[in-house]
Coordinates of C-alpha atoms in Angstrom, one line a residue:
Chain A
M516 CA 182.2 113.5 309.0
T517 CA 181.3 113.4 305.3
V518 CA 179.9 110.3 303.8
P519 CA 182.6 108.5 301.8
T520 CA 181.7 108.6 298.2
K521 CA 182.3 104.9 297.6
I522 CA 179.2 104.1 299.6
A523 CA 176.9 106.2 297.5
A524 CA 175.6 104.6 294.4
R525 CA 173.6 106.0 291.6
G526 CA 171.4 104.4 289.0
P527 CA 173.4 104.7 285.8
A528 CA 170.4 104.6 283.4
D529 CA 168.5 107.4 285.0
D530 CA 170.9 110.2 285.7
A531 CA 173.1 110.1 282.6
M532 CA 170.3 111.0 280.3
P533 CA 169.4 114.7 279.9
D534 CA 165.7 115.0 280.6
A535 CA 164.8 116.3 277.2
L536 CA 166.1 113.0 275.6
A537 CA 164.7 110.7 278.2
A538 CA 162.0 108.3 277.2
P539 CA 158.5 109.4 278.3
E540 CA 158.6 108.9 282.1
R541 CA 155.9 107.3 284.2
P542 CA 154.1 110.0 286.1
R543 CA 156.1 109.5 289.3
R544 CA 159.5 108.1 289.9
M545 CA 159.1 106.1 293.1
R546 CA 162.6 105.3 294.0
S547 CA 165.7 107.1 295.4
R548 CA 168.3 108.4 293.1
R549 CA 171.0 107.3 295.5
V550 CA 171.3 105.1 298.5
A551 CA 174.0 104.1 301.0
L552 CA 175.0 100.6 300.1
A553 CA 177.8 99.4 302.3
L554 CA 177.5 98.1 305.8
A555 CA 180.3 97.7 308.2
G556 CA 178.6 94.7 309.6
A557 CA 180.3 93.1 312.6
T558 CA 183.2 95.5 312.4
I559 CA 181.4 98.3 314.1
L560 CA 184.4 100.5 313.8
T561 CA 183.2 102.8 311.0
L562 CA 180.6 104.2 313.3
A563 CA 182.5 104.0 316.6
A564 CA 185.7 105.4 315.2
C565 CA 184.1 108.2 313.3
E566 CA 185.9 111.0 315.0
D567 CA 184.4 114.4 315.5
K568 CA 185.7 117.2 313.3
K569 CA 188.6 118.7 315.2
V570 CA 188.6 122.3 316.3
D571 CA 191.5 124.7 316.8
A572 CA 192.7 125.0 320.4
E573 CA 195.4 126.9 322.2
A574 CA 196.5 126.3 325.8
F575 CA 198.0 128.8 328.2
P576 CA 199.5 128.3 331.7
D577 CA 198.0 131.7 332.8
L578 CA 196.0 134.7 331.8
E579 CA 199.1 136.9 331.0
S580 CA 200.4 134.5 328.3
C581 CA 197.0 134.4 326.7
L582 CA 196.8 138.2 326.6
A583 CA 200.3 138.4 325.1
A584 CA 199.3 135.9 322.4
A585 CA 196.1 137.8 321.6
K586 CA 198.1 140.8 320.5
K587 CA 199.2 138.8 317.5
D588 CA 197.1 138.7 314.4
S589 CA 194.8 136.1 312.9
L590 CA 194.1 134.2 316.0
F591 CA 190.6 132.9 316.8
F592 CA 190.4 134.8 320.1
T593 CA 190.9 138.3 321.4
A594 CA 192.1 139.8 324.7
D595 CA 188.5 139.9 325.8
D596 CA 188.1 136.2 325.1
C597 CA 191.2 135.5 327.2
N598 CA 189.7 137.3 330.1
K599 CA 186.3 135.7 329.8
A600 CA 187.7 132.3 329.2
F601 CA 190.1 132.6 332.1
A602 CA 187.2 133.5 334.5
D603 CA 185.1 130.6 333.0
A604 CA 187.9 128.1 333.4
K605 CA 188.6 129.1 337.0
K606 CA 184.9 128.7 337.8
N607 CA 184.7 125.5 335.8
W608 CA 187.8 124.1 337.7
E609 CA 186.2 125.0 341.0
E610 CA 183.0 123.2 340.1
T611 CA 184.2 120.2 338.1
A612 CA 187.7 119.3 339.0
P613 CA 187.9 116.0 340.9
R614 CA 187.8 116.1 344.7
Y615 CA 189.5 113.6 347.0
D616 CA 189.3 112.9 350.7
S617 CA 193.0 112.9 351.2
K618 CA 196.0 114.7 349.7
A619 CA 197.7 111.3 349.2
V620 CA 194.9 110.0 347.0
C621 CA 194.9 113.2 345.1
E622 CA 198.7 113.1 344.5
E623 CA 198.4 109.5 343.4
Q624 CA 196.1 110.7 340.6
H625 CA 197.8 114.0 339.8
G626 CA 201.4 113.8 340.9
V627 CA 203.2 114.9 344.0
G628 CA 203.0 118.7 344.6
N629 CA 200.1 119.1 342.2
C630 CA 197.3 119.1 344.7
G631 CA 195.9 121.6 347.2
G632 CA 193.0 122.1 349.5
D633 CA 189.5 122.6 348.2
P634 CA 188.7 126.3 348.3
V635 CA 185.0 125.5 348.7
A636 CA 183.8 124.2 352.0
Q637 CA 182.2 120.7 352.0
P638 CA 178.5 120.6 352.9
G639 CA 179.1 118.6 356.1
G640 CA 182.1 120.8 357.1
G641 CA 184.6 118.1 355.8
F642 CA 187.7 119.0 353.9
S643 CA 188.8 117.7 350.6
F644 CA 191.7 118.0 348.1
M645 CA 191.8 119.0 344.5
P646 CA 194.4 119.1 341.7
L647 CA 195.8 122.6 341.3
F648 CA 194.6 124.9 338.4
M649 CA 197.4 124.7 335.9
G650 CA 196.1 127.0 333.2
Y651 CA 193.4 126.8 330.5
M652 CA 192.7 125.8 327.0
L653 CA 190.7 127.9 324.5
G654 CA 188.8 126.2 321.7
S655 CA 187.4 127.8 318.5
M656 CA 183.8 126.6 318.2
L657 CA 183.0 129.4 315.7
G658 CA 182.3 126.9 313.0
R659 CA 179.9 125.2 315.3
G660 CA 178.0 128.4 316.2
G661 CA 179.5 128.6 319.7
G662 CA 182.3 131.2 319.8
V663 CA 185.3 130.6 322.1
F664 CA 185.1 127.8 324.7
S665 CA 187.4 127.0 327.5
Q666 CA 188.5 124.3 329.9
P667 CA 190.7 124.4 332.9
M668 CA 193.8 122.2 332.9
I669 CA 195.1 120.1 335.7
R670 CA 198.0 117.6 336.0
N671 CA 197.7 113.9 335.5
S672 CA 199.8 111.1 337.1
A673 CA 201.9 110.7 333.9
N674 CA 203.5 114.2 334.1
G675 CA 201.0 115.6 331.5
Y676 CA 198.0 117.8 331.6
T677 CA 194.3 117.0 331.3
T678 CA 190.9 118.6 331.4
P679 CA 188.8 117.9 334.5
N680 CA 187.2 114.7 333.3
G681 CA 190.6 113.3 332.5
D682 CA 189.6 111.8 329.1
Q683 CA 192.0 114.1 327.1
S684 CA 195.6 114.3 328.0
F685 CA 198.1 116.8 326.7
A686 CA 201.9 116.9 327.0
S687 CA 201.9 120.6 327.9
N688 CA 199.8 123.4 329.1
R689 CA 201.2 125.7 326.4
G690 CA 200.8 125.5 322.7
T691 CA 198.4 125.1 319.8
G692 CA 196.7 122.1 318.2
K693 CA 193.5 120.5 317.0
V694 CA 191.3 118.7 319.5
A695 CA 187.9 117.1 319.4
P696 CA 185.1 119.5 320.2
S697 CA 184.0 117.1 323.0
T698 CA 187.1 118.3 324.9
F699 CA 185.1 121.4 325.7
N700 CA 182.1 119.4 327.0
R701 CA 181.7 120.3 330.7
A702 CA 182.7 117.6 333.1
P703 CA 180.1 116.6 335.7
A704 CA 180.0 118.9 338.7
T705 CA 181.9 117.8 341.8
I706 CA 181.2 120.9 343.9
G707 CA 179.2 120.3 347.0
K708 CA 179.4 116.6 346.6
A709 CA 181.2 113.9 348.6
P710 CA 184.8 113.5 347.6
M711 CA 185.0 110.8 344.9
S712 CA 187.3 108.8 342.8
A713 CA 187.7 109.9 339.2
A714 CA 184.9 107.8 337.9
Q715 CA 182.4 109.9 335.9
V716 CA 180.0 107.2 335.0
R717 CA 178.6 105.6 338.0
Q718 CA 176.6 102.8 336.5
R719 CA 176.4 100.9 333.2
G720 CA 174.2 98.3 331.7
G721 CA 170.8 99.6 332.8
F722 CA 169.4 99.1 329.3
G723 CA 169.0 95.8 327.5
S724 CA 167.5 93.5 329.9
S725 CA 164.3 93.2 327.7
A726 CA 162.1 93.5 330.7
T727 CA 158.9 92.5 328.8
R728 CA 160.4 89.2 327.8
G729 CA 159.4 86.2 329.8
T730 CA 162.4 84.0 329.9
G731 CA 165.2 86.4 330.7
V732 CA 167.6 84.6 328.4
T733 CA 170.9 86.5 328.3
R734 CA 171.8 88.0 324.9
S735 CA 175.5 87.9 324.5
T736 CA 176.4 85.8 321.5
G737 CA 175.9 86.0 317.8
G738 CA 172.5 85.0 316.5
A739 CA 170.8 86.9 319.4
R740 CA 167.2 87.8 319.0
S741 CA 166.6 91.1 317.4
Y742 CA 165.4 93.9 319.5
G743 CA 163.6 95.2 316.5
G744 CA 160.9 93.7 314.4
Chain B
M700 CA 150.3 92.0 292.5
Q701 CA 152.0 89.0 290.8
K702 CA 154.8 86.8 291.8
I703 CA 157.3 86.5 288.9
T704 CA 160.1 83.9 288.7
L705 CA 163.4 85.5 287.8
P706 CA 167.0 84.5 287.3
E707 CA 169.2 85.5 290.2
R708 CA 171.9 88.1 289.5
A709 CA 175.2 86.5 288.8
G710 CA 177.4 86.8 291.9
W711 CA 175.0 88.5 294.1
R712 CA 176.1 86.6 297.2
D713 CA 179.7 87.9 296.7
R714 CA 178.3 91.4 296.2
A715 CA 176.3 91.0 299.5
A716 CA 179.4 89.9 301.3
T717 CA 181.4 92.8 300.0
L718 CA 178.8 95.3 301.1
G719 CA 178.6 93.8 304.5
F720 CA 175.1 92.3 304.1
T721 CA 176.1 89.3 306.2
F722 CA 172.7 88.0 307.0
A723 CA 171.5 87.3 303.4
D724 CA 171.3 83.8 304.6
M725 CA 170.2 83.1 308.1
G726 CA 170.1 79.8 310.0
G727 CA 171.0 77.9 306.8
E728 CA 167.9 79.3 305.0
P729 CA 167.9 82.0 302.4
Y730 CA 166.7 85.3 303.9
W731 CA 167.3 87.5 300.8
D732 CA 165.6 85.6 298.0
E733 CA 165.6 86.9 294.5
T734 CA 164.6 83.7 292.7
S735 CA 161.3 85.5 292.3
A736 CA 159.9 89.0 292.9
Y737 CA 156.6 90.7 293.3
R738 CA 155.3 92.9 290.5
F739 CA 152.9 95.8 291.1
T740 CA 151.4 98.4 288.9
L741 CA 151.9 102.0 290.0
E742 CA 148.2 102.2 290.6
E743 CA 148.3 99.3 293.0
I744 CA 151.1 100.8 294.9
E745 CA 149.4 104.2 295.1
Q746 CA 145.9 102.9 296.0
H747 CA 146.6 99.9 298.1
I748 CA 149.8 100.7 299.9
E749 CA 150.7 104.4 299.8
A750 CA 147.3 105.9 300.4
P751 CA 146.1 103.5 303.1
A752 CA 149.4 103.7 305.0
G753 CA 149.2 107.5 305.0
E754 CA 145.6 107.3 306.3
L755 CA 146.6 104.7 308.9
H756 CA 149.4 106.9 310.1
A757 CA 147.0 109.8 310.6
L758 CA 144.7 107.5 312.6
C759 CA 147.6 106.4 314.8
R760 CA 148.4 109.9 315.6
A761 CA 144.8 110.5 316.6
A762 CA 145.0 107.4 318.7
V763 CA 148.0 108.9 320.6
E764 CA 146.0 112.0 321.2
R765 CA 143.2 109.8 322.6
A766 CA 145.4 107.6 324.8
I767 CA 147.3 110.4 326.5
T768 CA 144.1 112.0 327.7
S769 CA 142.8 108.7 329.1
E770 CA 144.1 107.1 332.2
E771 CA 142.1 104.0 331.2
W772 CA 143.9 103.7 327.8
M773 CA 147.3 104.4 329.4
E774 CA 146.5 101.5 331.7
R775 CA 145.3 99.2 329.0
L776 CA 148.4 100.0 326.9
A777 CA 150.5 99.1 330.0
I778 CA 152.4 102.3 330.2
P779 CA 154.0 102.2 333.7
Q780 CA 152.3 104.7 336.1
T781 CA 155.6 106.5 336.8
Q782 CA 156.3 107.0 333.0
R783 CA 152.9 108.3 331.9
D784 CA 153.8 112.0 332.2
F785 CA 157.1 111.4 330.4
V786 CA 155.3 109.7 327.5
A787 CA 152.5 112.3 327.3
A788 CA 154.9 115.2 327.6
S789 CA 156.8 114.0 324.5
W790 CA 153.6 114.1 322.5
R791 CA 152.5 117.5 323.8
A792 CA 156.0 118.9 323.0
G793 CA 155.4 117.8 319.4
E794 CA 158.5 115.6 319.4
P795 CA 158.7 114.4 315.8
E796 CA 158.8 110.7 314.7
L797 CA 161.5 109.4 312.4
Y798 CA 160.3 106.2 310.9
G799 CA 158.0 103.1 311.2
R800 CA 156.6 100.2 309.2
F801 CA 153.0 99.2 308.8
D802 CA 152.6 95.5 308.1
L803 CA 149.7 95.1 305.7
A804 CA 147.7 92.2 304.3
W805 CA 146.6 92.7 300.7
G806 CA 146.1 90.6 297.6
A807 CA 144.0 87.6 298.7
S808 CA 141.1 87.0 296.4
G809 CA 138.1 89.0 297.3
Q810 CA 140.0 91.4 299.5
T811 CA 139.7 94.9 298.1
H812 CA 141.4 96.9 300.9
A813 CA 144.8 96.4 302.5
K814 CA 144.3 95.5 306.2
L815 CA 146.6 96.6 309.0
L816 CA 148.1 93.6 310.7
E817 CA 150.3 95.6 313.0
Y818 CA 152.3 98.7 313.3
N819 CA 156.1 98.5 313.9
A820 CA 156.2 102.1 315.1
D821 CA 159.3 102.0 317.3
T822 CA 162.1 99.6 316.3
P823 CA 161.3 98.3 312.8
T824 CA 164.2 96.4 311.2
S825 CA 164.8 95.1 307.6
L826 CA 165.5 98.7 306.7
Y827 CA 168.8 98.1 304.9
E828 CA 167.3 95.3 302.8
S829 CA 164.4 97.5 301.9
A830 CA 166.2 100.8 301.3
S831 CA 169.5 99.7 299.9
F832 CA 169.9 96.0 298.8
Q833 CA 166.5 95.9 297.2
W834 CA 167.3 99.2 295.3
L835 CA 170.6 97.7 294.1
W836 CA 168.8 94.6 293.0
L837 CA 166.5 96.7 290.8
E838 CA 169.3 98.7 289.3
E839 CA 171.4 95.6 288.5
A840 CA 168.5 93.5 287.4
R841 CA 167.5 96.2 284.9
A842 CA 171.1 96.6 283.7
A843 CA 171.3 92.9 283.2
G844 CA 168.1 92.8 281.2
L845 CA 166.3 90.7 283.8
L846 CA 163.7 93.4 284.3
P847 CA 162.3 95.9 281.8
P848 CA 164.4 99.1 281.5
D849 CA 161.5 101.2 282.8
A850 CA 160.8 99.1 285.9
D851 CA 160.6 101.2 289.0
Q852 CA 160.4 100.4 292.7
F853 CA 158.5 101.9 295.6
N854 CA 161.6 102.9 297.5
S855 CA 162.6 106.5 298.2
I856 CA 163.3 105.4 301.8
H857 CA 167.0 106.5 301.9
E858 CA 166.3 110.0 300.4
A859 CA 163.3 110.4 302.7
L860 CA 165.4 109.6 305.7
V861 CA 168.0 112.1 304.8
D862 CA 165.4 114.8 304.4
R863 CA 163.7 113.8 307.6
W864 CA 166.9 113.9 309.7
A865 CA 167.6 117.4 308.3
E866 CA 164.0 118.4 309.2
I867 CA 164.1 117.1 312.8
A868 CA 167.6 117.9 314.0
A869 CA 169.8 121.0 313.7
P870 CA 173.0 120.8 311.6
D871 CA 175.9 119.2 313.4
T872 CA 173.7 117.6 316.1
D873 CA 175.4 114.6 317.5
V874 CA 173.2 111.6 317.5
H875 CA 174.1 108.4 319.3
F876 CA 172.8 105.1 317.8
A877 CA 172.3 102.3 320.2
A878 CA 171.7 98.7 319.3
D879 CA 172.9 95.3 320.0
K880 CA 176.2 95.1 318.1
E881 CA 176.1 91.3 318.2
N882 CA 173.0 91.2 316.1
P883 CA 173.9 92.0 312.4
E884 CA 170.3 92.7 311.5
D885 CA 169.8 95.3 314.2
Y886 CA 173.2 96.7 313.5
A887 CA 172.5 97.0 309.8
T888 CA 169.3 98.9 310.5
V889 CA 171.0 101.5 312.7
E890 CA 173.8 101.8 310.2
A891 CA 171.4 102.6 307.4
L892 CA 169.8 105.3 309.6
A893 CA 173.2 106.6 310.7
W894 CA 174.4 107.0 307.1
A895 CA 171.3 109.0 306.3
A896 CA 171.9 111.1 309.4
R897 CA 175.4 111.9 308.3
E898 CA 174.2 112.8 304.8
A899 CA 171.9 115.2 306.5
G900 CA 174.8 116.9 308.2
L901 CA 174.5 115.3 311.6
G902 CA 177.2 113.6 313.7
A903 CA 176.5 109.8 314.1
H904 CA 178.1 107.7 316.8
F905 CA 177.5 104.1 317.6
T906 CA 177.2 102.8 321.1
D907 CA 176.4 99.4 322.2
L908 CA 173.1 99.4 324.1
S909 CA 174.4 97.6 327.1
A910 CA 177.4 100.0 327.4
I911 CA 175.2 103.0 328.0
G912 CA 175.9 104.5 331.4
V913 CA 174.5 107.1 333.7
T914 CA 176.7 109.9 334.9
E915 CA 176.8 111.5 338.3
E916 CA 174.6 114.2 336.8
G917 CA 172.0 111.7 335.7
Q918 CA 172.8 112.1 332.0
F919 CA 173.3 109.1 329.8
A920 CA 176.8 108.5 328.5
D921 CA 178.2 106.3 325.8
S922 CA 181.0 103.7 326.1
E923 CA 183.5 106.4 325.9
D924 CA 181.9 108.5 328.6
R925 CA 180.6 111.1 326.2
V926 CA 177.3 112.5 327.2
I927 CA 174.4 111.4 325.0
G928 CA 172.4 114.4 323.9
A929 CA 170.2 112.6 321.3
L930 CA 169.7 108.9 321.3
F931 CA 168.3 106.7 318.5
K932 CA 167.7 103.4 320.2
L933 CA 166.9 100.2 318.4
Y934 CA 165.4 98.9 321.6
P935 CA 161.7 99.0 322.4
W936 CA 160.1 101.6 324.5
E937 CA 158.1 99.0 326.5
D938 CA 161.5 97.7 327.7
M939 CA 163.1 101.2 328.1
L940 CA 160.2 102.2 330.4
R941 CA 160.8 99.1 332.6
D942 CA 164.6 98.6 332.6
D943 CA 166.9 99.6 335.6
F944 CA 167.6 103.0 334.0
A945 CA 164.0 103.9 333.5
P946 CA 164.0 106.4 336.4
Y947 CA 166.7 108.4 334.6
L948 CA 164.8 108.7 331.3
A949 CA 162.8 111.9 332.0
P950 CA 165.4 113.7 334.1
S951 CA 168.3 112.9 331.7
G952 CA 167.3 115.7 329.4
C953 CA 168.2 113.3 326.5
R954 CA 166.2 113.5 323.3
F955 CA 165.0 110.1 322.2
I956 CA 164.3 109.0 318.7
E957 CA 161.7 107.5 318.3
P958 CA 160.1 109.8 320.8
P959 CA 158.6 108.2 324.0
W960 CA 155.0 108.6 322.7
K961 CA 155.7 105.8 320.2
A962 CA 155.3 103.5 323.2
L963 CA 151.5 104.0 322.7
V964 CA 151.4 103.0 319.0
S965 CA 154.2 100.3 318.9
N966 CA 152.0 98.3 321.2
K967 CA 149.4 95.9 319.9
G968 CA 146.9 97.4 322.3
L969 CA 146.8 100.0 319.5
L970 CA 144.7 97.7 317.4
P971 CA 141.7 97.6 319.7
L972 CA 142.1 101.3 320.3
L973 CA 141.9 102.0 316.5
W974 CA 138.9 99.8 316.2
E975 CA 137.2 101.5 319.0
M976 CA 137.8 104.9 317.3
E977 CA 137.0 103.8 313.8
P978 CA 134.9 100.6 313.8
G979 CA 134.4 99.3 310.3
H980 CA 137.3 101.3 308.8
P981 CA 138.2 99.5 305.5
N982 CA 141.9 99.2 306.4
L983 CA 141.3 97.9 309.9
L984 CA 140.5 94.5 311.2
P985 CA 138.1 94.1 314.1
A986 CA 140.3 94.0 317.2
F987 CA 139.6 93.7 321.0
F988 CA 141.4 93.0 324.2
A989 CA 141.0 89.3 324.9
A990 CA 139.8 90.1 328.4
D991 CA 136.8 91.9 326.9
I992 CA 135.6 89.2 324.6
E993 CA 137.0 85.9 325.6
D994 CA 133.9 85.0 327.6
A995 CA 131.7 86.0 324.8
L996 CA 133.6 83.8 322.3
A997 CA 133.1 80.9 324.8
G998 CA 129.3 81.5 324.8
G999 CA 129.1 84.2 327.6
A1000 CA 128.8 87.9 327.4
P1001 CA 131.3 90.5 326.2
A1002 CA 132.4 93.5 328.4
P1003 CA 129.6 96.1 328.2
Q1004 CA 131.7 98.8 326.6
V1005 CA 132.5 96.6 323.6
A1006 CA 129.2 94.7 323.3
K1007 CA 128.0 96.6 320.2
A1008 CA 131.3 96.4 318.4
F1009 CA 131.6 92.7 319.3
A1010 CA 128.2 91.9 318.0
A1011 CA 129.1 93.5 314.6
A1012 CA 132.3 91.6 314.4
E1013 CA 131.3 88.3 316.0
G1014 CA 130.8 86.4 312.7
A1015 CA 134.3 87.4 311.4
L1016 CA 135.9 86.6 314.8
R1017 CA 134.3 83.1 314.9
R1018 CA 135.5 82.3 311.4
G1019 CA 139.0 83.1 312.4
H1020 CA 141.1 85.3 314.6
V1021 CA 144.6 85.8 315.9
R1022 CA 145.6 86.1 319.5
K1023 CA 148.7 88.2 320.1
P1024 CA 150.4 89.6 323.3
I1025 CA 150.4 93.4 323.4
F1026 CA 154.2 93.2 323.5
S1027 CA 156.0 90.7 321.3
R1028 CA 158.8 90.5 318.8
E1029 CA 159.0 88.6 315.6
G1030 CA 155.7 86.8 315.9
A1031 CA 156.3 85.4 319.4
G1032 CA 153.2 84.3 321.3
V1033 CA 150.9 84.5 318.3
T1034 CA 148.1 81.9 317.9
F1035 CA 145.6 81.4 315.0
V1036 CA 142.2 80.2 316.0
E1037 CA 139.8 79.1 313.2
G1038 CA 136.3 77.7 313.8
G1039 CA 137.1 77.6 317.5
Q1040 CA 140.2 75.5 317.2
P1041 CA 143.9 76.7 317.3
T1042 CA 145.3 76.0 313.9
D1043 CA 148.8 77.7 314.1
T1044 CA 150.9 78.6 317.1
S1045 CA 154.2 80.4 317.3
P1046 CA 156.8 78.1 318.9
D1047 CA 158.2 81.1 320.8
Q1048 CA 156.1 81.7 323.9
D1049 CA 158.3 84.3 325.6
Y1050 CA 155.7 87.1 325.7
V1051 CA 152.5 85.2 326.5
H1052 CA 152.4 86.5 330.1
H1053 CA 151.3 89.9 328.7
P1054 CA 147.7 91.0 328.1
M1055 CA 146.4 89.5 324.8
I1056 CA 144.5 91.1 322.0
I1057 CA 142.2 89.3 319.6
Q1058 CA 142.2 90.4 315.9
A1059 CA 140.0 89.1 313.2
L1060 CA 141.9 87.0 310.7
A1061 CA 142.8 88.6 307.4
P1062 CA 143.2 86.2 304.6
L1063 CA 146.8 86.4 303.3
P1064 CA 147.4 85.7 299.7
S1065 CA 149.3 82.6 298.8
F1066 CA 151.9 82.3 296.1
D1067 CA 153.6 78.9 295.6
G1068 CA 152.8 78.1 299.2
F1069 CA 154.3 81.4 300.6
H1070 CA 152.3 84.2 302.3
P1071 CA 153.6 87.7 301.6
V1072 CA 153.1 90.5 304.0
L1073 CA 153.6 94.1 302.8
G1074 CA 155.8 96.3 304.9
A1075 CA 154.8 99.9 304.2
W1076 CA 157.7 102.1 305.3
M1077 CA 156.8 105.4 306.8
V1078 CA 159.3 108.3 307.2
G1079 CA 157.9 111.2 309.1
E1080 CA 154.3 111.1 308.2
A1081 CA 154.6 109.9 304.6
C1082 CA 154.7 106.4 303.2
V1083 CA 157.9 106.2 301.1
G1084 CA 158.6 102.6 300.3
L1085 CA 157.8 98.9 300.4
G1086 CA 159.6 95.9 301.8
M1087 CA 158.0 92.5 301.5
R1088 CA 158.5 89.4 303.5
E1089 CA 157.0 86.0 303.0
D1090 CA 156.8 82.8 305.0
R1091 CA 155.3 79.3 304.6
S1092 CA 153.7 79.9 307.9
R1093 CA 151.0 82.5 308.2
I1094 CA 153.0 83.9 311.2
T1095 CA 155.8 86.1 309.8
Q1096 CA 158.8 85.3 311.9
N1097 CA 162.4 86.3 312.1
L1098 CA 163.5 83.8 309.4
S1099 CA 160.8 84.8 306.9
R1100 CA 162.2 85.6 303.5
F1101 CA 162.7 89.1 302.2
K1102 CA 161.4 89.4 298.7
P1103 CA 162.2 92.3 296.3
H1104 CA 159.5 94.0 294.3
F1105 CA 159.2 96.2 291.2
I1106 CA 156.7 98.4 289.5
E1107 CA 155.8 97.9 285.9
G1108 CA 152.9 99.5 284.2

């Protein structure tokens, strides 16, 4: 995200004057030529809502449709990318798609008919269920120095499609669009672990208790003590 | 250094409100106060702030080197046993520092050298006031004819931060900024840093400190479940190292800014460490752990390892000293002792259960009944600006006033 120009300010007196005409300067100028002036204050949204730059993405239900598309010109991927991304996405699906201890729970999350058995044996010999591999999405990370990235797609309970961590949903597993680069962040591994619910973050709030403070007063309202100094 | 009475800029409070500077008044008292300002010569800035701050910074880096190779100092600085490797590894890996602030006493009559009161090496605030609002004050006061047209200010903080971010992080690195969103002062400080990060081509994302989570993989994640690869935290290392998530710090693979080794220098135990390394340094005040010299001040004997240094500093310490906990915020737990009697005590006693240090009293200058403390801003390893606060009390607290400064002559 670029810095909005309205927050940058310049000193009018200094920069308008060509150097040759400027009054004799002190040996050193000690201050910035520009600063960021505006604060968002209590409305923390400017930072929080600052979205990542979007990247080009294209989804395919299978390898064949990707290879067919790659024959066209001016796409960000080639047939080789299709093959590699497909293999990556399959592997990624196997390692990161959610696992459930019953088909019913899985279908509750991903829709009836969209789940199957786990192809990988559980460590204790148990059996779990996973949403089916429903295709894959390619993303152009070229501008970010990364080449072509991929994610497997699975169904969600709302008749749409998601990536394994479920935080991005799409109406279809076919088509092009712009998505946040974080779409291609790998979800946490589920392989070899006990079947779980969809929760990715297992615990929050482990920072902020100010352990070195004596009184243990809760900080929750305005006027709270600064953490800084 | 002189204090000059000045007219306030017309409408500055509205301007502050428009810019989001919501804490220009705090607790019914002015926080930003431009009814007067401090005037320096360039020579004063260079000789008494910039040069000593640069030297102190080099000394502090040497102190880190000393502490990480000494179990005894790790213990005295109260680095938890389980976190010592984590702290030391960050230093050995050369993890770069971003910013810090030295609080210096200078300007009292007869005091030729600025003295280090303490080093806010980890979570210094008042950055927005120093870097931005003070800068705006100078520009507008000059334009309004309140200051001479060639008045300057020791304040390249913003530009230095942009350059520093670009130096220490690859383009497009996503940096999360964690702070308490309920505290406007803390939030303004991270916002000022985040704007600089964006100007340097990095991605900046805010996350409330208490919303940080740990994933199944043991990585930290923000409130939107995005994994945190690099975290600027306006939250002290001494607490990070002890909070419930402390065991995840090292294995998380997260890059922390400031780096973990700042725990060694953002700790008031640094002051006795510096004095042990450089006794008599002109910019240092004699400082000891209370446990080593308390008996001696009461008429007994000092700990053997500091006996010589204590003897040399005893006169100064008896005239006056300050007791402070090794961990403390905003002047909490500070007591002044003069001629053997407590003369000033911070009302806030939240941190007094920590080990105490004793530091010889530096005379603070007094202007109209206010005592200014010089905040020398460091970005990377260079001193790049000044932010001043003054208080009626000699203990600078969270409601002390911020005072602008300018350079003339």
